[in-house]
Coordinates of C-alpha atoms in Angstrom, one line a residue:
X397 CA 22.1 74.7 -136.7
X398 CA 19.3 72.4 -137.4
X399 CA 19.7 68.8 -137.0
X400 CA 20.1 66.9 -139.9
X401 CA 17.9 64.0 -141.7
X402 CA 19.1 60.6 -142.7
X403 CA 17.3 58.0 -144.3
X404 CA 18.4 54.2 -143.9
X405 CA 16.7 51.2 -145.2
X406 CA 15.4 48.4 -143.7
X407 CA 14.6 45.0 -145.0
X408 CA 13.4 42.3 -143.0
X409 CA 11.5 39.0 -144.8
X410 CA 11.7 40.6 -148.3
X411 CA 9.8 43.4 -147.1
X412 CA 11.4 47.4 -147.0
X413 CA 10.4 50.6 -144.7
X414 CA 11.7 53.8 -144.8
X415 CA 12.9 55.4 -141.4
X416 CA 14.1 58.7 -140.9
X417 CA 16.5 59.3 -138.0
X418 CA 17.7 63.1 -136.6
X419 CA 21.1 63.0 -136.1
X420 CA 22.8 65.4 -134.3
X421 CA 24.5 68.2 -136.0
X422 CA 27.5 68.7 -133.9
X423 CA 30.5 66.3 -134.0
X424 CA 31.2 66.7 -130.1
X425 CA 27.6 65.2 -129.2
X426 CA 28.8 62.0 -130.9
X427 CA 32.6 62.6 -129.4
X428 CA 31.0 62.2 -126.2
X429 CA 29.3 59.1 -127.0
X430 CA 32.5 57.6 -127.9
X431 CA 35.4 58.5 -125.9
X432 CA 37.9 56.2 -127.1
X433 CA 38.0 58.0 -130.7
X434 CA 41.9 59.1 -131.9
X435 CA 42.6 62.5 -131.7
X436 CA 43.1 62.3 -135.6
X437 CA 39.3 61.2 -136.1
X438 CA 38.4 63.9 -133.4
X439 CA 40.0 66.5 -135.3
X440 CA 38.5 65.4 -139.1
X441 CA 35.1 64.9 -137.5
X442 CA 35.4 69.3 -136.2
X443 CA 35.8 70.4 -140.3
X444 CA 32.6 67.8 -141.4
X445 CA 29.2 69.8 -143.0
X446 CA 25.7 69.0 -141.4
X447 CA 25.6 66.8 -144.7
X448 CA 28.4 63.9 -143.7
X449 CA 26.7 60.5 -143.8
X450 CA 26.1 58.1 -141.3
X451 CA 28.5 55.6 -142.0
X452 CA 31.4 58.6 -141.8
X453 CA 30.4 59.1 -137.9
X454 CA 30.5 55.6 -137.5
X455 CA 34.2 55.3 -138.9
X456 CA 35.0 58.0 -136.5
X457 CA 33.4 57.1 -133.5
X458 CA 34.0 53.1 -133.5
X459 CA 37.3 51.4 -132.8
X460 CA 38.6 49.7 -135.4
X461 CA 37.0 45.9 -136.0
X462 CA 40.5 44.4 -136.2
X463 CA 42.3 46.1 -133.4
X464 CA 40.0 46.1 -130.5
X465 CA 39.8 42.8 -129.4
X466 CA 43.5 42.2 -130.2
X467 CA 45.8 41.0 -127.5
X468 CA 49.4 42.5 -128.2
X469 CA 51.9 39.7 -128.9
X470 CA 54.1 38.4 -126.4
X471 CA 58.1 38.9 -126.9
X472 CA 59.9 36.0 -127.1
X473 CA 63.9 35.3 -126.2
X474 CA 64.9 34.9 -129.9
X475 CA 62.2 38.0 -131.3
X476 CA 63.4 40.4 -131.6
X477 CA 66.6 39.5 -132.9
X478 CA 67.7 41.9 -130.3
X479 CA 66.3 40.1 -127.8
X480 CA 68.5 36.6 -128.1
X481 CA 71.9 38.7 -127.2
X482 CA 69.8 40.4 -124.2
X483 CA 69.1 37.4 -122.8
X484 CA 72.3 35.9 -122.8
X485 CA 73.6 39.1 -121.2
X486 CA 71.1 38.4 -118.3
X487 CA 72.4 35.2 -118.0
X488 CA 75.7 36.7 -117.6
X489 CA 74.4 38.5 -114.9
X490 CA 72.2 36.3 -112.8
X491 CA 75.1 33.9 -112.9
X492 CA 76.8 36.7 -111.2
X493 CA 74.0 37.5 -108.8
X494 CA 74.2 33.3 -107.8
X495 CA 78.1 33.5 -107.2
X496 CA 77.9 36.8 -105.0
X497 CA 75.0 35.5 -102.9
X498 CA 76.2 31.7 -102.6
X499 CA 80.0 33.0 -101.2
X500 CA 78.7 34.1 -98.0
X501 CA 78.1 30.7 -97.0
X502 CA 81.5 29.6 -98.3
X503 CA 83.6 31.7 -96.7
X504 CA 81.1 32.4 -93.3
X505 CA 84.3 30.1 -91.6
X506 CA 87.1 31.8 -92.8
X507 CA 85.3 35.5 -92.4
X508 CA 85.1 34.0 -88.4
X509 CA 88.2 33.2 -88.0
X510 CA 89.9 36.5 -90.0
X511 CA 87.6 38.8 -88.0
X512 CA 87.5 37.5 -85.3
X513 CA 84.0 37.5 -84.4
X514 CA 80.9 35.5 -82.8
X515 CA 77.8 34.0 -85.0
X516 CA 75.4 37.3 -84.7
X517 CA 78.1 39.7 -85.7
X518 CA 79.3 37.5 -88.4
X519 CA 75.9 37.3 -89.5
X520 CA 75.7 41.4 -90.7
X521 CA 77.2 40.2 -93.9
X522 CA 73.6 38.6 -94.6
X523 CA 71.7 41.3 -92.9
X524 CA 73.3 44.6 -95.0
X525 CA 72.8 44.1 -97.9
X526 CA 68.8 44.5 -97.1
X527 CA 69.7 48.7 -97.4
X528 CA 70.8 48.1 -100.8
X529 CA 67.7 45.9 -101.6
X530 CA 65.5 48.3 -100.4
X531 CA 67.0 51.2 -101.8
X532 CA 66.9 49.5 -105.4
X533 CA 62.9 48.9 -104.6
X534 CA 62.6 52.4 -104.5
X535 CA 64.6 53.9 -107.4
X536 CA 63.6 50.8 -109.8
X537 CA 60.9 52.5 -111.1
X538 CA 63.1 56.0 -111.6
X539 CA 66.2 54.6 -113.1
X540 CA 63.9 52.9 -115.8
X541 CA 62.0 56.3 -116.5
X542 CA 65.1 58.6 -116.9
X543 CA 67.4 55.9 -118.1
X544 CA 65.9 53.0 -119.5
X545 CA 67.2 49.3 -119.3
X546 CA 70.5 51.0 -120.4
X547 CA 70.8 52.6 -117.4
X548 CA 69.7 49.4 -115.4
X549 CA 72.4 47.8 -116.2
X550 CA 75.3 50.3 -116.4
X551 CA 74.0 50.9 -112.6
X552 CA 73.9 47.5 -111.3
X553 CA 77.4 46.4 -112.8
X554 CA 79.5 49.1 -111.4
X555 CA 77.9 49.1 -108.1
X556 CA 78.9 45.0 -108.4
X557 CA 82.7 46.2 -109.8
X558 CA 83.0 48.7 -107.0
X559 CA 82.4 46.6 -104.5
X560 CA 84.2 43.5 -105.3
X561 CA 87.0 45.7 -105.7
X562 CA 86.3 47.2 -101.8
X563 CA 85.9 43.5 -100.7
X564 CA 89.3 42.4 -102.2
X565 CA 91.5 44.8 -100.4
X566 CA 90.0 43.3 -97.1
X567 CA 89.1 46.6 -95.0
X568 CA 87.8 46.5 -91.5
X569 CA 84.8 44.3 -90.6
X570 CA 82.6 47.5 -90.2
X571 CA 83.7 48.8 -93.7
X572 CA 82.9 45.3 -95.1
X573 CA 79.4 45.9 -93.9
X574 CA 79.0 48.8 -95.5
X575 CA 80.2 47.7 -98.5
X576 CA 77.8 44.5 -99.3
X577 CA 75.3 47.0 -99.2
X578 CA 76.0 48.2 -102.7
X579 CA 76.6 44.8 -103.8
X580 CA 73.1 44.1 -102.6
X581 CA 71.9 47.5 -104.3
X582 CA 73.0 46.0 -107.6
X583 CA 71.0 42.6 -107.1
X584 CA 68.3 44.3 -106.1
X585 CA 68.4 45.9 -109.3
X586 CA 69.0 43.3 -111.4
X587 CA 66.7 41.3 -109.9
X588 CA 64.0 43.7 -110.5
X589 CA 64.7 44.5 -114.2
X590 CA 65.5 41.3 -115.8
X591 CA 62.2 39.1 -114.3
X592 CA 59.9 41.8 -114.9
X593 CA 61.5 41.8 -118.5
X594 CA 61.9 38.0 -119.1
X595 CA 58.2 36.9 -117.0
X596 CA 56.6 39.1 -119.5
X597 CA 58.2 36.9 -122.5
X598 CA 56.0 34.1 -124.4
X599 CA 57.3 30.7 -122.6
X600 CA 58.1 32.6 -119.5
X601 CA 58.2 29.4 -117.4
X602 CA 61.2 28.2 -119.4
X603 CA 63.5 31.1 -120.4
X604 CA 63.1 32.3 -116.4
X605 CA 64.2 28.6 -115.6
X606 CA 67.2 29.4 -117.6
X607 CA 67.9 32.3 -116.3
X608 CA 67.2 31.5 -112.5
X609 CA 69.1 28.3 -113.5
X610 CA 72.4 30.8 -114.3
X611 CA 71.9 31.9 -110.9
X612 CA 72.0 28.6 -109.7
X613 CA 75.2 27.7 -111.8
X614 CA 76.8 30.4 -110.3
X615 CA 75.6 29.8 -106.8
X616 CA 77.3 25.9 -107.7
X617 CA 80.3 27.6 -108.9
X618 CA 81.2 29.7 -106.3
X619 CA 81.7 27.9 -103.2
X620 CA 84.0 25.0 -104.9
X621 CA 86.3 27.5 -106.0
X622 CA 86.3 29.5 -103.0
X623 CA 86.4 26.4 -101.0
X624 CA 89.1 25.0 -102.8
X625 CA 91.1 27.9 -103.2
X626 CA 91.2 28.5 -99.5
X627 CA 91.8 24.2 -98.5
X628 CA 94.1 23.5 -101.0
X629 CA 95.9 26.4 -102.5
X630 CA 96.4 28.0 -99.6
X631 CA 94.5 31.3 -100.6
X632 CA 93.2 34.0 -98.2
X633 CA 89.3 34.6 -98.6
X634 CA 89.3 37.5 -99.9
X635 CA 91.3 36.7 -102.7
X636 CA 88.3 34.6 -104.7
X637 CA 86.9 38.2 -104.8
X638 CA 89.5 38.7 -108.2
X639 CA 87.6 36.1 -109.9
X640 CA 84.7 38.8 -109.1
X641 CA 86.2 41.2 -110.7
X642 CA 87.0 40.3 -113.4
X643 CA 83.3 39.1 -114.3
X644 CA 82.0 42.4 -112.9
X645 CA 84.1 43.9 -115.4
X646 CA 83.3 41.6 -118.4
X647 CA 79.3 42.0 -117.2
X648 CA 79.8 46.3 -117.4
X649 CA 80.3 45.8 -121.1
X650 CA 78.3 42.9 -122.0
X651 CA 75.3 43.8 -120.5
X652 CA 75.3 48.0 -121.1
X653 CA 76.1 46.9 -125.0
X654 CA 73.4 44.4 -125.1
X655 CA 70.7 46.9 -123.6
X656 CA 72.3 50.4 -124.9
X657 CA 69.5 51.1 -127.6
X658 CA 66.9 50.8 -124.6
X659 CA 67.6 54.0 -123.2
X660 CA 64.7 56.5 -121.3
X661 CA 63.3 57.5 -124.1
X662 CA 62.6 54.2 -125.7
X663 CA 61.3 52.8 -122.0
X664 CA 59.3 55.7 -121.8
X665 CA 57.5 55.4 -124.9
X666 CA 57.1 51.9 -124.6
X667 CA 55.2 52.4 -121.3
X668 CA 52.8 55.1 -123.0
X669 CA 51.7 52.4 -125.6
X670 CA 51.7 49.6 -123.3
X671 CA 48.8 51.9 -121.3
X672 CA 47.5 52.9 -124.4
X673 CA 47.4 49.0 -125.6
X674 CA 45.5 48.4 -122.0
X675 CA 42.9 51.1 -121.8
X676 CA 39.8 49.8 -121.4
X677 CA 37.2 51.6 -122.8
X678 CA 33.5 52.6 -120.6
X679 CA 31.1 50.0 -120.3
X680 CA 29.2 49.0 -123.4
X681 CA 25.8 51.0 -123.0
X682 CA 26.7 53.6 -120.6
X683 CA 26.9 56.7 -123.1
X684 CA 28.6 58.6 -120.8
X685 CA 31.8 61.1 -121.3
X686 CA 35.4 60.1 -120.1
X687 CA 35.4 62.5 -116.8
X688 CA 37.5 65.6 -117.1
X689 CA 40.8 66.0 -115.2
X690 CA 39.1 68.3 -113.1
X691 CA 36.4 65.7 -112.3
X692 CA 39.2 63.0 -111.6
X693 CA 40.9 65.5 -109.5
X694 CA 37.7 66.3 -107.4
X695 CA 36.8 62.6 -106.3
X696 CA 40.4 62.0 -105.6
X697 CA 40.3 64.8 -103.3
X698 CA 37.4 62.7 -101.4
X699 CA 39.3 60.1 -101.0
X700 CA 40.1 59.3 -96.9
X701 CA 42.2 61.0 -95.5
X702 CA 43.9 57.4 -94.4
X703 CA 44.4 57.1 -98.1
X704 CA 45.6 60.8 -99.0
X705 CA 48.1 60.1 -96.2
X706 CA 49.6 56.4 -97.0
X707 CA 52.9 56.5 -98.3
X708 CA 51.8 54.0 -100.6
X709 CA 48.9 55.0 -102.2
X710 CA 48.4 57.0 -105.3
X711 CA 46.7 60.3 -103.7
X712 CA 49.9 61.0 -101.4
X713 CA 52.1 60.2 -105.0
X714 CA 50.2 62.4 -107.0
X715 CA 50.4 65.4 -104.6
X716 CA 47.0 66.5 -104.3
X717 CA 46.8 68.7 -101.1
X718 CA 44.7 67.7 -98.3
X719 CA 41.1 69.4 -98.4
X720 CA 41.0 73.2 -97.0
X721 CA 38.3 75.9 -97.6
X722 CA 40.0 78.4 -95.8
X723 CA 44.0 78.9 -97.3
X724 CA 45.2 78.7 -101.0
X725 CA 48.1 75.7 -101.3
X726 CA 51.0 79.0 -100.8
X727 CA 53.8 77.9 -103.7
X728 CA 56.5 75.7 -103.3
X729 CA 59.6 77.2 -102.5
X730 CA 63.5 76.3 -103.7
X731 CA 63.9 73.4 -101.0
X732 CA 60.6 71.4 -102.1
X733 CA 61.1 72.2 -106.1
X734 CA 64.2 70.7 -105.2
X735 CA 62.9 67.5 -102.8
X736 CA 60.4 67.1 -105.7
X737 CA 63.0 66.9 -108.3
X738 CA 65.0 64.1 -106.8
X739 CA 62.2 62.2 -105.3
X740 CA 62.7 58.8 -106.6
X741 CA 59.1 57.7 -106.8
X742 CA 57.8 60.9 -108.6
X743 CA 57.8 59.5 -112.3
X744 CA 56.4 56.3 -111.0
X745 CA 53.8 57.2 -108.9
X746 CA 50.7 55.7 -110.5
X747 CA 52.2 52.5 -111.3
X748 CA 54.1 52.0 -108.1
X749 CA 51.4 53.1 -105.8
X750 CA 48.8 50.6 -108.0
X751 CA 51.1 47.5 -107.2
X752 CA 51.9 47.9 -104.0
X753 CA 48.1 48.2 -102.7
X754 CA 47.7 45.5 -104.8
X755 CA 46.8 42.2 -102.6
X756 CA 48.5 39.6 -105.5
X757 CA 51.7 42.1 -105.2
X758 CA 51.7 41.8 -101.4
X759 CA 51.2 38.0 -101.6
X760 CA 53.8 37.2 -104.0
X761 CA 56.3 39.5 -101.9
X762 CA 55.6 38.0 -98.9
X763 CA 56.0 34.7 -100.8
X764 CA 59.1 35.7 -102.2
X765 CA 60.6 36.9 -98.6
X766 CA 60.0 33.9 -97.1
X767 CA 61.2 31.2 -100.2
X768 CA 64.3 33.5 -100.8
X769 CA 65.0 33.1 -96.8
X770 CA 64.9 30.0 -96.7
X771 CA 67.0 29.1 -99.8
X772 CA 69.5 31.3 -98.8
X773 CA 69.7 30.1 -95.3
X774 CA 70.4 26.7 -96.0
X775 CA 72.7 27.4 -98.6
X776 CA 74.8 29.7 -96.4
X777 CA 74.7 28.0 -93.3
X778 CA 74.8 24.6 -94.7
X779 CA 78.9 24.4 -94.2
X780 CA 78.8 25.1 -90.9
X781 CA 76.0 22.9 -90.0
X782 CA 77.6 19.8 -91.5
X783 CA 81.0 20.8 -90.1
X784 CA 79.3 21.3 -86.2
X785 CA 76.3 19.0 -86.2
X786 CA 77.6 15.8 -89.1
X787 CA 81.1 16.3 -88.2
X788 CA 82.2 16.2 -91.8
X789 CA 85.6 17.9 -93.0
X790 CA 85.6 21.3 -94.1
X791 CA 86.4 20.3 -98.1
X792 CA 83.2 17.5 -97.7
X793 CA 81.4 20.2 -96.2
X794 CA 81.8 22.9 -98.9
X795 CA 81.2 20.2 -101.2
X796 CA 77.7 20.0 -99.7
X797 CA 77.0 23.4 -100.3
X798 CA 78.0 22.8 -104.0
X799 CA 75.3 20.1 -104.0
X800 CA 72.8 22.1 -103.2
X801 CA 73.2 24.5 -105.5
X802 CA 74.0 22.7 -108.2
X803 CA 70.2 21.0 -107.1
X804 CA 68.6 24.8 -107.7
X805 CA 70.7 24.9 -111.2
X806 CA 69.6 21.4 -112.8
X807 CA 66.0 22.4 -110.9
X808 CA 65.8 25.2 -112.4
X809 CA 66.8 24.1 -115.6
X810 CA 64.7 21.1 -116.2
X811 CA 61.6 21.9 -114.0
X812 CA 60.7 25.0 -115.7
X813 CA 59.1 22.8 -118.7
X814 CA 57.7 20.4 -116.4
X815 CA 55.7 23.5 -114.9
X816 CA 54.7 24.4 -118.2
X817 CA 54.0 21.2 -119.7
X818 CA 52.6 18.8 -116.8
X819 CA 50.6 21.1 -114.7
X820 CA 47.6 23.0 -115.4
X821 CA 48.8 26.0 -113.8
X822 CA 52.0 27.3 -111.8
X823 CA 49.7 27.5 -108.8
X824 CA 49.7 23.5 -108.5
X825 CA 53.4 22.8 -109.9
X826 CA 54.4 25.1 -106.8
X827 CA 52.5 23.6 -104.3
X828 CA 53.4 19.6 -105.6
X829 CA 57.5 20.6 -105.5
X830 CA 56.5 22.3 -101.6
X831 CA 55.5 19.6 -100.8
X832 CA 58.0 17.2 -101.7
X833 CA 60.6 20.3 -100.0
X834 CA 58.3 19.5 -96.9
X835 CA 59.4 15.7 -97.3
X836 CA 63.0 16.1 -97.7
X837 CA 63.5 18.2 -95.1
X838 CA 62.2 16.3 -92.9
X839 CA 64.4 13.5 -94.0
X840 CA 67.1 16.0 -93.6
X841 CA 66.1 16.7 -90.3
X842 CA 65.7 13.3 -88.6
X843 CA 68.2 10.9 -90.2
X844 CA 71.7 12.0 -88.3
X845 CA 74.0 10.9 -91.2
X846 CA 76.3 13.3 -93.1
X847 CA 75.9 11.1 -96.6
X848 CA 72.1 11.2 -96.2
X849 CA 72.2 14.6 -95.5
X850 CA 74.1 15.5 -98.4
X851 CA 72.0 13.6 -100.8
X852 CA 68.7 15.5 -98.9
X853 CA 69.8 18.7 -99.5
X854 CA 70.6 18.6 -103.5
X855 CA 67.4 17.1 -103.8
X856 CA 65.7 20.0 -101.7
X857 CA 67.6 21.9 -103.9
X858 CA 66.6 20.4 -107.0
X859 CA 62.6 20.8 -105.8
X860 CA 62.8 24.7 -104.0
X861 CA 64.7 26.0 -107.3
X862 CA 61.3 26.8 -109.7
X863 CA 59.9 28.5 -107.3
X864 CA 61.0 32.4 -108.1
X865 CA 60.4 31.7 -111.8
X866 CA 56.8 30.7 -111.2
X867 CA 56.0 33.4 -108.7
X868 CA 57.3 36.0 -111.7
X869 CA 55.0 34.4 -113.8
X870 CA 52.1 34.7 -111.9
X871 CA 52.7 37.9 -110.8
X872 CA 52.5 39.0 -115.0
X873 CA 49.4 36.7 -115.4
X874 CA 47.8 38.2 -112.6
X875 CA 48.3 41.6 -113.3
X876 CA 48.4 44.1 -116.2
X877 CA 51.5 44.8 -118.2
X878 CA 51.8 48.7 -116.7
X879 CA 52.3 46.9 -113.3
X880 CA 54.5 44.5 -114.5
X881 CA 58.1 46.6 -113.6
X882 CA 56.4 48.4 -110.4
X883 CA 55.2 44.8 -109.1
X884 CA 57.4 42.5 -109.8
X885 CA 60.2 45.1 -108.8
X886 CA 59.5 45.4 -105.7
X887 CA 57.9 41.5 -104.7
X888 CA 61.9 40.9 -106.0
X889 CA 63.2 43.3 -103.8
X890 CA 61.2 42.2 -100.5
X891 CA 62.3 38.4 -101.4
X892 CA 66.0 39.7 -101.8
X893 CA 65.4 41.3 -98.3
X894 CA 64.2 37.6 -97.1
X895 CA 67.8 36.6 -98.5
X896 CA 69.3 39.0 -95.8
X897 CA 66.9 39.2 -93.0
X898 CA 66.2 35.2 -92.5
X899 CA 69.7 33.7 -92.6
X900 CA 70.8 36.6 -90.3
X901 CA 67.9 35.8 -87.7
X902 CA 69.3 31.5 -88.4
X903 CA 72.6 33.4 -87.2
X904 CA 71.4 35.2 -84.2
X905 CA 69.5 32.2 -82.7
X906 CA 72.4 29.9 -83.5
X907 CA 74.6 31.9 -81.6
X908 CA 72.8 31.1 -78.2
X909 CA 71.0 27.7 -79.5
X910 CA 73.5 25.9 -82.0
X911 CA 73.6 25.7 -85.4
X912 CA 71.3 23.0 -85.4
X913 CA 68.1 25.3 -85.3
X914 CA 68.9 25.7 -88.9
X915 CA 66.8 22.2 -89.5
X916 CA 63.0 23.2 -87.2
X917 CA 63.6 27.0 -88.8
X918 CA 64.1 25.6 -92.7
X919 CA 60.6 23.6 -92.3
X920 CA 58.7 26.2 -90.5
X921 CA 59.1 28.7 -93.5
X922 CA 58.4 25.8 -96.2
X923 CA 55.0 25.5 -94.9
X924 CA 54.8 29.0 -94.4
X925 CA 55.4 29.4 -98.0
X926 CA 53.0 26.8 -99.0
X927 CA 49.8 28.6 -97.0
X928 CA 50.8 31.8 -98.7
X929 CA 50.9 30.4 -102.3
X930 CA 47.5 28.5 -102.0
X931 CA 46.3 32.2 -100.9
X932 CA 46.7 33.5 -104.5
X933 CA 43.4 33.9 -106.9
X934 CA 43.2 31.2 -109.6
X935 CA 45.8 31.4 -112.3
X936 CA 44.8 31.0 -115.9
X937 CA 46.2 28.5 -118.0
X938 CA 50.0 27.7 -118.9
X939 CA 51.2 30.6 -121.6
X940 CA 52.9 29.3 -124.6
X941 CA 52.7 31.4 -127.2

């Protein structure tokens, strides 16, 4: 077929010209040009005659003047309508999460002296739940894909119900273990979910200070009842596990009813658009065709073979076999079609692989190990420290634990919008509060008096408590929304693990040292923290709207 004459006019200082142009008479030549053109447009442009004008080819093959410079618009916790009972379901939850997690330090005494057992074995109540942390980090990405925020939360509240139930029947110290390992698998979760949901929200600072501050309330909550229960009503310790109960139960139908229109489906296609929304289209100029799946395929395949073999990294998650000129791939047989079909990370491969050899991802999680450590180290060892090392009574000291918490809820609460409204970014708010934690501590440390302590520690509580909330946020700032679930899922995940790991390690050292090592060990990881957030790339300014 010939190609095709148009004639355009030109006008330039009142003067005209005449220019004739030779267009190309195939639609695909000017497909190829533009690659971003909708399958619709594509399919119009097959059935158009060597006489279509120009300014049809450029309607076909140019995106759309109002749509592709558009940022999508941020949810926010009252729009959808939808939204404002989610979020208060999350609450629900996270205040939960903050009553499960602050027990341990609570009834750490009373577990002693039921079980019978020294400082490092004690200390497996902080260390097990890790499994169930870790194992959420790898399913997160799954249970979204097949089940959608529904299934999020249905998960997460009966693993909470069945294991508050286990705990409350008191079963042998091994069994216990065991058993705050599906807690921990349903905090994990939770954990994951709702910040990677919420951080993604317009004023992200303040509705993750609110819900971070739930967790705080509950973390206040939970050792002045267990604490009083136990000193003045007489109760054994395992009996505050009811209470437990009974919210697990209240959170299985709250929560699963708020989120049961977001099912797999929904999640799914939400995903798609969101990497549709996020495409970015070939540099301006290059005129060049978007490269085949074959052509993908092939430079994957030259990848090195330290990347093809990594665990972590998209060429092992997308199954490409390794190079070979000499055998065929044979076919899988029943026992991998099966391996394949229940492998966790197989609908998630892409995502989770790009987040993880992400450095921001790593930074944040190492971040969140290390903050998460030491919050939860102080708040569960605090008792004990200011029963052994200020002497105080065992009703003043649980009393102190309540402090601190109740620090983390009003922090978390009120310094949310003073992160958002008096910094330029998270990335100094952060690093003021650490350093002011720095300060405190120190105070903490060196002045040996149990009212001064007291008053220390709900102020370092008060400062540490933004500090989750602001990582979230950076974490969605920093990276692109496809990430978002994958990244922040598992940086939540590692800190949970920091919740574990730490205040077990506080345990094993003050078995042969003291329980005063809890004071030199809480300041070495603030300024560990504080080099690892002045580590992360420039964050743009504060998101409002």
């Amino acid at each position: 077929m010939a190609p095709r004459r148009v004639s355009t006019i030109n006008s330039n200082g009142g003067g005209s010209s005449t220019l004739t142009m030779e267009m190309p008479a195939y639609p695909e030549q000017a497909k190829r040009i533009a690659p971003w053109t909708s399958q619709q447009s594509s399919n119009e442009d097959t059935t158009r005659t060597a006489g279509t004008k120009l300014d049809d080819y450029e309607e076909a093959t140019l995106p759309s003047p109002t749509t592709a410079n558009t940022a999508p618009q941020l949810q926010r916790w009252n729009h959808p309508r939808s939204n404002l009972f989610r979020v208060l379901a999350t609450f629900w939850c996270f205040t939960i999460l903050g009553a499960n997690d602050a027990a341990y330090g609570a009834l750490i005494p009373y577990l002693e002296a039921y079980y019978h057992v020294d400082y490092i074995t004690i200390s497996l109540v902080f260390l097990s739940p890790v499994v169930g942390y870790t194992a959420s980090a790898l399913t997160n990405n799954m249970v979204h894909m097949k089940f959608g925020q529904r299934g999020v939360a249905a998960i997460m509240s009966v693993s909470h119900l069945v294991a508050y139930v286990i705990i409350s029947i008191h079963p042998p110290y091994p069994a216990l273990v065991v058993v705050f390992m599906l807690a921990g698998y349903g905090n994990g979760l939770a954990d994951s979910a709702w910040n990677a949901w919420i951080g993604d929200m317009a004023n992200a600072n303040e509705v993750l200070g609110f819900l971070h501050g739930m967790y705080g309330l509950g973390a206040c909550i939970s050792p002045l009842v267990a604490t009083a229960l136990i000193t003045k009503a007489g109760w054994q310790w395992y009996e505050f596990y009811y209470f437990l109960i009974g919210a697990a139960v209240i959170e299985i139908f709250v929560l699963t009813g708020a989120f049961w229109k977001s099912t797999g489906a929904a999640y799914r296609a939400q995903h798609a658009a969101g990497l549709a929304a996020h495409h970015d289209p070939p540099a301006q100029g290059s005129g060049t065709a978007t490269p085949t799946d074959t052509e993908a395929t092939s430079r994957k395949m030259q990848a090195p073979l330290i990347q093809r073999i990594n665990p972590f990294h998209e060429h092992f998650f997308m199954n490409h076999p390794l190079r070979s000129s000499r055998k065929p791939k044979p076919a899988p047989g029943p026992l991998a079609c099966f391996l394949h079909k229940i492998n966790p990370l197989k609908n998630a491969s892409s995502a989770t692989a790009a987040a993880v050899n992400n450095r921001v991802t790593i930074l944040a999680a190492v971040f969140l190990l290390f903050y998460v450590g030491a919050e939860v180290s102080i708040g569960g060892w605090i008792v004990v420290f200011m029963l052994r090392v200020r002497h105080g009574t065992n009703f003043a000291s649980g009393i102190v634990a309540t402090g601190f918490w109740l620090g983390v809820t009003v922090g978390r609460f009120v310094l949310g919008f003073a992160t958002a409204r008096c910094f330029p970014t998270e990335k100094h708010a952060v690093a003021f509060y650490l350093i002011c934690c720095i300060a405190l501590q120190l105070l903490f440390w060196l002045i040996p008096s149990f009212n001064v302590s007291a008053v220390m520690v709900g102020l370092l509580g008060f400062f540490i408590a933004p500090m989750f909330p602001a990582a979230v946020v950076a974490l969605t700032k920093l990276l692109p929304k496809r990430l978002h679930v994958a990244a922040v899922g598992f940086a939540a995940a590692v800190g949970a693990s920091g919740a574990t790991v730490l205040p077990f390690a506080v345990g094993a050292i003050a078995n042969s040292r003291g329980v005063q090592v809890l004071q030199p060990v809480v300041l070495a990881l603030l300024a560990t923290i504080l080099l690892i957030w002045l580590l992360l790339p420039k964050l743009p300014k504060q998101r409002m709207a």
